C-alpha cells in the first residue's frame, strides 16, 4: 500500500470473519494484515496462524516462547491492508469491562482480552514496505544492479521480501535460472538407480579387488556396497555444509562489483526472496558442474568401483538435500517431527541468524564448527 494512500478501515467483526485457509487476517495492535499467502510458509505451521486469525498477535510476536526478529516484523508489513476501526475496538473493550464487573469471580482470560484490545502494539508505528523506493529498481533485472550497492549490499540482501526476483532481461537466460522442484529427481534419480545397480552387480561378480601392494589385494564383497554408499551420503552432508557456509555465505568485499554479483546469483537472491518457488533447487545444468567435479575427485582418490559407489551415495544425498530444502520452505511438517524442527531451524537462519545454521538436511556439522542456532521452540 502506497504511503500516500489512505488505509482502509475495518471493524472487528469484519476482521474476525477472515479466519479460513482461503482468507486469513490477523492484527498487530490496530493494524490489519492479510496473511493468507504466508500460511503455508510459516515455520510453526498453518494451524498456528489460523488459530490466531482475527486476533491481536502483538504478544505472540514478542514471545515467549519465540521472539520474532526484526526481519520477521519487516516481512509482516508486506501483508498490511488497513487499520482497525478504533471506535469498534473501544466498544468491544467497554463490553468486556462491563462483563467483568458483573461477574462475581474475576475471569483471567477476559481481563487479558480487554488488555489486548486496549493496548496499541509498538509495531503499529512500522511503515509498510515500499519496494519502489528500494535500493534497487525492482522493475528492472537485478543481476547487474546489486554490485553497485557496495557496503549496503550485505544488509540489503538479508532483509527478505515476498516478491519474485527477475535476474536477467534476456528471457532465455532468465528461464535458465528457474527450475521446478520435480526436475531434480527426474534428472538425477535414474542415474542414481543405474549406477547403484552397476556397482552392486559388479561387486557381486566377485572379481573386484583393492590392491594394497602389487602383490597383495583385498576382495570387495557385494554387501560392502551399502557401506560405501552411506559413506558418500555422509561425505555429501559435509560438502553441503561447506558450500553453504564458505561459498554461499561468503561476505563479498564491498568494493568488488563482480564478487557481489556472483554472490547474489549463487545464493544472495535466495535470501532476498526465500519463497521464490522457482529458485529453491539447483538447475540440473548448474548442478552437473558440481556433480562432475565430485565424480572426478573421487575417481582420482579411490579405486574405480569404490569411488563410483561413494559417488552415487553422494549424488543421492544431493537429491535428498534439494528435496528437503524445497520442503522446508513450502512444506507443512507435523509438529514435533524431525522436519518440523528442521524447518523452524532453517527459517531462523533466513530471518535472524544468517551467519549460523548452515546445515540443511541435518544440523550435525553445525556442532563441531560452532555454528548452531540457539535452541528456541516455536
Short mmCIF file of C-alpha atoms in Angstrom, two decimals:
data_model
loop_
_atom_site.label_atom_id
_atom_site.label_comp_id
_atom_site.label_asym_id
_atom_site.label_seq_id
_atom_site.Cartn_x
_atom_site.Cartn_y
_atom_site.Cartn_z
CA UNK A 1 0.00 0.00 0.00
CA UNK A 2 1.43 3.35 -1.02
CA UNK A 3 2.14 5.76 1.87
CA UNK A 4 0.07 8.43 0.08
CA UNK A 5 -3.00 6.19 0.03
CA UNK A 6 -5.36 6.38 2.99
CA UNK A 7 -5.54 2.99 4.70
CA UNK A 8 -8.78 1.05 4.59
CA UNK A 9 -10.64 0.80 7.88
CA UNK A 10 -12.16 -2.46 9.12
CA UNK A 11 -14.40 -3.32 12.05
CA UNK A 12 -13.53 -6.14 14.42
CA UNK A 13 -16.43 -8.13 13.04
CA UNK A 14 -15.02 -7.83 9.52
CA UNK A 15 -11.58 -8.95 10.65
CA UNK A 16 -13.00 -11.89 12.62
CA UNK A 17 -14.78 -13.22 9.52
CA UNK A 18 -11.44 -13.85 7.79
CA UNK A 19 -10.41 -16.98 9.64
CA UNK A 20 -10.18 -19.62 6.92
CA UNK A 21 -7.42 -21.14 4.83
CA UNK A 22 -8.59 -19.09 1.85
CA UNK A 23 -8.70 -15.80 3.76
CA UNK A 24 -6.81 -15.31 6.99
CA UNK A 25 -6.33 -11.93 8.70
CA UNK A 26 -4.56 -11.00 11.93
CA UNK A 27 -3.97 -7.84 13.93
CA UNK A 28 -0.90 -6.09 15.30
CA UNK A 29 -2.44 -3.53 17.59
CA UNK A 30 -4.79 -1.67 15.28
CA UNK A 31 -3.04 -2.69 12.05
CA UNK A 32 -4.75 -5.34 9.91
CA UNK A 33 -2.78 -7.92 7.90
CA UNK A 34 -3.92 -10.41 5.30
CA UNK A 35 -1.53 -13.32 5.88
CA UNK A 36 -3.30 -15.84 3.63
CA UNK A 37 -0.32 -16.08 1.30
CA UNK A 38 2.00 -16.74 4.24
CA UNK A 39 0.08 -19.65 5.78
CA UNK A 40 1.99 -22.49 4.13
CA UNK A 41 5.32 -20.71 4.60
CA UNK A 42 5.04 -20.23 8.37
CA UNK A 43 7.64 -22.35 10.19
CA UNK A 44 5.23 -23.07 13.02
CA UNK A 45 2.66 -24.46 10.63
CA UNK A 46 -0.54 -23.18 9.07
CA UNK A 47 -2.72 -24.16 12.03
CA UNK A 48 -0.75 -21.92 14.40
CA UNK A 49 -1.65 -18.79 12.44
CA UNK A 50 -5.23 -19.84 11.76
CA UNK A 51 -5.81 -20.38 15.49
CA UNK A 52 -4.99 -16.70 15.98
CA UNK A 53 -6.88 -15.33 12.98
CA UNK A 54 -8.81 -12.18 13.72
CA UNK A 55 -6.80 -11.63 16.91
CA UNK A 56 -4.03 -9.33 18.05
CA UNK A 57 -0.74 -11.21 17.79
CA UNK A 58 1.45 -8.48 19.32
CA UNK A 59 2.35 -10.59 22.33
CA UNK A 60 2.94 -13.64 20.15
CA UNK A 61 5.44 -11.65 18.11
CA UNK A 62 7.27 -10.64 21.29
CA UNK A 63 7.22 -14.13 22.81
CA UNK A 64 7.70 -16.27 24.77
CA UNK A 65 8.39 -18.85 23.52
CA UNK A 66 9.76 -17.20 20.37
CA UNK A 67 10.57 -13.52 19.93
CA UNK A 68 10.30 -12.74 16.23
CA UNK A 69 13.24 -10.99 14.61
CA UNK A 70 13.27 -7.54 13.05
CA UNK A 71 13.30 -9.19 9.62
CA UNK A 72 10.19 -11.18 10.52
CA UNK A 73 8.39 -7.99 11.57
CA UNK A 74 9.55 -6.20 8.45
CA UNK A 75 8.31 -9.17 6.39
CA UNK A 76 4.92 -8.85 8.09
CA UNK A 77 4.48 -5.33 6.75
CA UNK A 78 4.18 -6.69 3.21
CA UNK A 79 0.74 -8.06 4.15
CA UNK A 80 -0.60 -4.83 5.67
CA UNK A 81 -4.05 -3.96 4.29
CA UNK A 82 -5.54 -1.36 6.64
CA UNK A 83 -6.48 -0.24 10.13
CA UNK A 84 -8.92 -1.46 12.76
CA UNK A 85 -11.85 0.85 13.50
CA UNK A 86 -10.78 2.34 16.84
CA UNK A 87 -14.36 3.10 17.88
CA UNK A 88 -15.27 -0.51 17.24
CA UNK A 89 -12.31 -1.63 19.29
CA UNK A 90 -13.15 0.74 22.14
CA UNK A 91 -16.73 -0.52 22.14
CA UNK A 92 -15.55 -4.12 22.36
CA UNK A 93 -13.29 -3.24 25.30
CA UNK A 94 -16.17 -1.49 27.09
CA UNK A 95 -18.40 -4.55 26.68
CA UNK A 96 -15.68 -6.74 28.14
CA UNK A 97 -15.24 -4.40 31.12
CA UNK A 98 -18.96 -4.48 31.86
CA UNK A 99 -18.99 -8.28 31.72
CA UNK A 100 -16.06 -8.45 34.11
CA UNK A 101 -17.64 -6.04 36.57
CA UNK A 102 -20.89 -8.00 36.58
CA UNK A 103 -19.11 -11.27 37.25
CA UNK A 104 -18.62 -12.35 40.87
CA UNK A 105 -15.39 -14.16 40.12
CA UNK A 106 -12.72 -12.46 38.01
CA UNK A 107 -12.17 -14.09 34.62
CA UNK A 108 -8.47 -14.01 33.87
CA UNK A 109 -8.93 -14.75 30.16
CA UNK A 110 -11.47 -11.94 29.80
CA UNK A 111 -9.17 -9.49 31.59
CA UNK A 112 -6.33 -10.47 29.30
CA UNK A 113 -8.52 -9.95 26.26
CA UNK A 114 -9.52 -6.47 27.46
CA UNK A 115 -5.88 -5.53 27.86
CA UNK A 116 -5.03 -6.84 24.40
CA UNK A 117 -7.87 -4.84 22.82
CA UNK A 118 -6.92 -1.65 24.64
CA UNK A 119 -3.16 -1.64 24.15
CA UNK A 120 -1.62 -0.43 20.92
CA UNK A 121 1.14 -2.59 19.52
CA UNK A 122 4.58 -0.97 19.12
CA UNK A 123 4.57 -2.36 15.56
CA UNK A 124 1.70 -0.04 14.63
CA UNK A 125 4.43 2.54 14.02
CA UNK A 126 6.07 0.39 11.38
CA UNK A 127 5.85 1.77 7.86
CA UNK A 128 4.63 -0.51 5.10
CA UNK A 129 7.25 -1.84 2.70
CA UNK A 130 7.58 0.27 -0.44
CA UNK A 131 9.70 -1.71 -2.88
CA UNK A 132 9.54 1.10 -5.44
CA UNK A 133 11.84 3.11 -3.17
CA UNK A 134 14.22 0.26 -2.51
CA UNK A 135 17.96 0.50 -3.12
CA UNK A 136 17.43 -1.27 -6.45
CA UNK A 137 14.85 -0.79 -9.19
CA UNK A 138 12.58 -3.83 -8.99
CA UNK A 139 11.11 -3.02 -12.40
CA UNK A 140 14.46 -3.95 -13.98
CA UNK A 141 16.60 -7.12 -13.80
CA UNK A 142 18.56 -7.19 -10.54
CA UNK A 143 21.67 -9.14 -11.57
CA UNK A 144 23.54 -6.12 -12.88
CA UNK A 145 22.28 -3.70 -10.19
CA UNK A 146 23.29 -5.33 -6.91
CA UNK A 147 27.03 -4.96 -7.48
CA UNK A 148 26.62 -1.18 -7.21
CA UNK A 149 25.21 -1.45 -3.67
CA UNK A 150 28.73 -1.77 -2.26
CA UNK A 151 28.80 -1.76 1.53
CA UNK A 152 24.98 -1.64 1.64
CA UNK A 153 24.66 -4.99 -0.13
CA UNK A 154 25.10 -7.28 2.88
CA UNK A 155 22.36 -5.61 4.93
CA UNK A 156 20.05 -5.28 1.92
CA UNK A 157 20.31 -8.91 0.80
CA UNK A 158 19.50 -10.18 4.31
CA UNK A 159 16.23 -8.25 4.51
CA UNK A 160 13.84 -10.79 2.92
CA UNK A 161 10.85 -9.85 0.76
CA UNK A 162 7.93 -11.88 -0.52
CA UNK A 163 8.37 -10.93 -4.14
CA UNK A 164 9.66 -12.83 -7.21
CA UNK A 165 13.06 -11.74 -8.48
CA UNK A 166 13.97 -11.19 -12.11
CA UNK A 167 17.68 -11.67 -12.56
CA UNK A 168 18.16 -11.14 -16.30
CA UNK A 169 16.41 -9.23 -19.05
CA UNK A 170 17.06 -11.95 -21.64
CA UNK A 171 14.10 -14.39 -21.44
CA UNK A 172 16.20 -17.47 -22.24
CA UNK A 173 18.87 -16.57 -19.71
CA UNK A 174 16.21 -15.86 -17.12
CA UNK A 175 14.45 -19.16 -17.79
CA UNK A 176 17.72 -20.99 -17.28
CA UNK A 177 17.89 -19.77 -13.68
CA UNK A 178 14.50 -21.23 -12.77
CA UNK A 179 13.71 -24.85 -12.06
CA UNK A 180 10.62 -26.67 -10.82
CA UNK A 181 11.42 -28.96 -7.89
CA UNK A 182 10.43 -32.17 -9.68
CA UNK A 183 13.20 -31.82 -12.27
CA UNK A 184 15.80 -32.72 -9.65
CA UNK A 185 14.53 -36.29 -9.07
CA UNK A 186 13.53 -36.66 -12.74
CA UNK A 187 17.08 -35.90 -13.92
CA UNK A 188 19.22 -37.43 -11.18
CA UNK A 189 17.34 -40.39 -9.69
CA UNK A 190 17.58 -42.54 -12.86
CA UNK A 191 21.35 -42.03 -12.74
CA UNK A 192 21.39 -42.92 -9.03
CA UNK A 193 19.47 -46.16 -9.65
CA UNK A 194 21.55 -47.15 -12.67
CA UNK A 195 24.95 -46.52 -11.06
CA UNK A 196 23.84 -48.22 -7.83
CA UNK A 197 22.74 -51.29 -9.79
CA UNK A 198 26.02 -51.28 -11.75
CA UNK A 199 28.15 -51.05 -8.60
CA UNK A 200 26.27 -53.79 -6.78
CA UNK A 201 26.22 -56.24 -9.71
CA UNK A 202 29.90 -55.60 -10.41
CA UNK A 203 30.79 -56.37 -6.79
CA UNK A 204 28.52 -59.42 -6.88
CA UNK A 205 30.70 -60.97 -9.62
CA UNK A 206 33.45 -61.35 -7.03
CA UNK A 207 36.18 -60.02 -9.33
CA UNK A 208 36.55 -56.57 -7.74
CA UNK A 209 39.62 -56.18 -5.56
CA UNK A 210 41.53 -53.40 -3.85
CA UNK A 211 45.31 -53.72 -4.41
CA UNK A 212 47.21 -52.54 -1.33
CA UNK A 213 50.52 -53.51 -2.92
CA UNK A 214 51.47 -55.03 -6.25
CA UNK A 215 51.34 -58.48 -4.63
CA UNK A 216 48.57 -58.10 -2.08
CA UNK A 217 44.89 -57.28 -2.63
CA UNK A 218 41.57 -57.50 -0.78
CA UNK A 219 38.35 -58.72 -2.43
CA UNK A 220 35.37 -56.36 -2.35
CA UNK A 221 32.22 -58.15 -1.21
CA UNK A 222 28.87 -57.13 -2.71
CA UNK A 223 27.48 -56.37 0.76
CA UNK A 224 30.07 -53.63 1.17
CA UNK A 225 28.23 -51.51 -1.39
CA UNK A 226 25.74 -50.06 1.18
CA UNK A 227 28.70 -49.05 3.37
CA UNK A 228 30.40 -47.13 0.56
CA UNK A 229 27.04 -45.68 -0.49
CA UNK A 230 26.38 -44.32 3.02
CA UNK A 231 29.95 -43.02 3.20
CA UNK A 232 29.21 -40.99 0.08
CA UNK A 233 25.97 -39.69 1.56
CA UNK A 234 27.78 -38.68 4.76
CA UNK A 235 30.51 -37.02 2.71
CA UNK A 236 27.88 -35.04 0.82
CA UNK A 237 26.42 -33.73 4.08
CA UNK A 238 29.84 -32.26 4.87
CA UNK A 239 30.19 -30.80 1.37
CA UNK A 240 26.67 -29.37 1.68
CA UNK A 241 27.67 -27.61 4.90
CA UNK A 242 30.96 -26.27 3.48
CA UNK A 243 29.39 -24.95 0.28
CA UNK A 244 26.58 -23.26 2.18
CA UNK A 245 28.87 -21.71 4.77
CA UNK A 246 32.03 -20.80 2.87
CA UNK A 247 30.73 -20.18 -0.66
CA UNK A 248 27.08 -19.19 -0.40
CA UNK A 249 27.64 -17.13 2.74
CA UNK A 250 30.93 -15.54 1.90
CA UNK A 251 30.87 -11.81 2.54
CA UNK A 252 31.98 -10.25 -0.75
CA UNK A 253 34.22 -7.17 -0.47
CA UNK A 254 32.12 -4.01 -0.63
CA UNK A 255 34.32 -2.57 -3.41
CA UNK A 256 34.16 -5.66 -5.66
CA UNK A 257 31.23 -5.37 -8.08
CA UNK A 258 31.82 -8.79 -9.63
CA UNK A 259 32.06 -10.79 -6.39
CA UNK A 260 28.87 -9.16 -5.11
CA UNK A 261 27.12 -10.05 -8.37
CA UNK A 262 28.37 -13.65 -8.23
CA UNK A 263 27.27 -13.99 -4.60
CA UNK A 264 23.82 -12.68 -5.45
CA UNK A 265 23.42 -15.07 -8.36
CA UNK A 266 24.63 -18.07 -6.33
CA UNK A 267 22.73 -17.54 -3.11
CA UNK A 268 22.02 -13.90 -2.29
CA UNK A 269 18.86 -13.85 -4.40
CA UNK A 270 17.55 -16.81 -2.35
CA UNK A 271 17.97 -14.88 0.90
CA UNK A 272 16.37 -11.79 -0.59
CA UNK A 273 13.35 -13.77 -1.82
CA UNK A 274 13.34 -17.02 0.20
CA UNK A 275 9.92 -18.17 -1.03
CA UNK A 276 10.51 -17.83 -4.75
CA UNK A 277 9.46 -21.38 -5.61
CA UNK A 278 11.24 -21.40 -8.98
CA UNK A 279 14.65 -20.87 -7.36
CA UNK A 280 14.67 -23.24 -4.41
CA UNK A 281 16.51 -26.09 -6.17
CA UNK A 282 19.57 -26.09 -8.41
CA UNK A 283 19.05 -26.15 -12.18
CA UNK A 284 20.40 -29.53 -13.40
CA UNK A 285 22.80 -27.79 -15.78
CA UNK A 286 24.50 -25.87 -12.98
CA UNK A 287 24.36 -28.84 -10.62
CA UNK A 288 26.06 -31.06 -13.21
CA UNK A 289 29.24 -28.98 -12.85
CA UNK A 290 29.42 -29.76 -9.13
CA UNK A 291 28.39 -33.39 -9.69
CA UNK A 292 31.07 -33.80 -12.38
CA UNK A 293 33.76 -32.30 -10.15
CA UNK A 294 32.68 -34.58 -7.28
CA UNK A 295 33.00 -37.64 -9.52
CA UNK A 296 36.37 -36.59 -10.95
CA UNK A 297 37.90 -36.10 -7.49
CA UNK A 298 36.63 -39.43 -6.16
CA UNK A 299 37.77 -41.20 -9.32
CA UNK A 300 41.31 -39.95 -8.72
CA UNK A 301 41.39 -40.68 -4.99
CA UNK A 302 39.66 -44.07 -4.75
CA UNK A 303 39.71 -47.38 -6.65
CA UNK A 304 37.23 -47.39 -9.52
CA UNK A 305 34.29 -49.34 -8.09
CA UNK A 306 34.70 -47.89 -4.59
CA UNK A 307 34.92 -44.35 -5.93
CA UNK A 308 31.81 -44.94 -8.03
CA UNK A 309 29.91 -46.34 -5.02
CA UNK A 310 30.85 -43.36 -2.85
CA UNK A 311 29.93 -41.03 -5.71
CA UNK A 312 26.43 -42.43 -6.19
CA UNK A 313 25.81 -42.22 -2.44
CA UNK A 314 26.82 -38.57 -2.52
CA UNK A 315 24.62 -37.95 -5.55
CA UNK A 316 21.65 -39.48 -3.76
CA UNK A 317 22.44 -37.26 -0.76
CA UNK A 318 22.37 -34.23 -3.04
CA UNK A 319 18.93 -35.15 -4.41
CA UNK A 320 17.57 -35.58 -0.87
CA UNK A 321 19.17 -32.25 0.11
CA UNK A 322 17.43 -30.34 -2.68
CA UNK A 323 14.08 -32.00 -1.95
CA UNK A 324 14.33 -31.30 1.77
CA UNK A 325 15.35 -27.71 1.12
CA UNK A 326 12.26 -27.18 -1.02
CA UNK A 327 10.06 -28.83 1.61
CA UNK A 328 11.50 -26.68 4.40
CA UNK A 329 10.23 -23.61 2.54
CA UNK A 330 6.89 -24.89 1.29
CA UNK A 331 6.02 -28.00 3.28
CA UNK A 332 3.89 -28.28 6.43
CA UNK A 333 5.59 -30.94 8.58
CA UNK A 334 3.84 -32.32 11.62
CA UNK A 335 4.68 -30.55 14.86
CA UNK A 336 7.26 -32.44 16.88
CA UNK A 337 8.69 -34.23 13.85
CA UNK A 338 12.30 -34.02 12.69
CA UNK A 339 11.34 -31.96 9.64
CA UNK A 340 9.26 -29.59 11.77
CA UNK A 341 12.27 -28.72 13.91
CA UNK A 342 14.46 -28.54 10.81
CA UNK A 343 12.02 -26.14 9.13
CA UNK A 344 11.99 -23.85 12.18
CA UNK A 345 15.80 -24.02 12.28
CA UNK A 346 16.15 -23.11 8.60
CA UNK A 347 13.64 -20.25 8.75
CA UNK A 348 15.55 -18.77 11.68
CA UNK A 349 18.66 -18.96 9.50
CA UNK A 350 16.89 -16.87 6.86
CA UNK A 351 15.28 -14.30 9.13
CA UNK A 352 17.57 -13.92 12.09
CA UNK A 353 20.78 -16.00 12.12
CA UNK A 354 22.26 -15.65 8.65
CA UNK A 355 25.79 -16.26 9.98
CA UNK A 356 24.94 -19.61 11.54
CA UNK A 357 22.67 -22.60 10.99
CA UNK A 358 24.26 -23.74 7.72
CA UNK A 359 23.03 -27.33 7.86
CA UNK A 360 20.03 -28.06 5.63
CA UNK A 361 19.34 -31.80 5.83
CA UNK A 362 20.97 -32.07 9.25
CA UNK A 363 22.36 -29.81 11.95
CA UNK A 364 25.18 -32.30 12.64
CA UNK A 365 28.04 -30.26 11.16
CA UNK A 366 26.93 -27.06 12.89
CA UNK A 367 28.01 -28.57 16.21
CA UNK A 368 31.73 -29.25 15.63
CA UNK A 369 32.07 -25.95 13.74
CA UNK A 370 30.23 -23.98 16.44
CA UNK A 371 27.56 -22.53 14.12
CA UNK A 372 24.50 -23.93 15.88
CA UNK A 373 21.50 -21.61 16.14
CA UNK A 374 20.42 -21.28 19.81
CA UNK A 375 17.55 -23.59 20.61
CA UNK A 376 14.28 -21.69 20.71
CA UNK A 377 10.99 -23.51 20.43
CA UNK A 378 8.19 -22.23 18.19
#
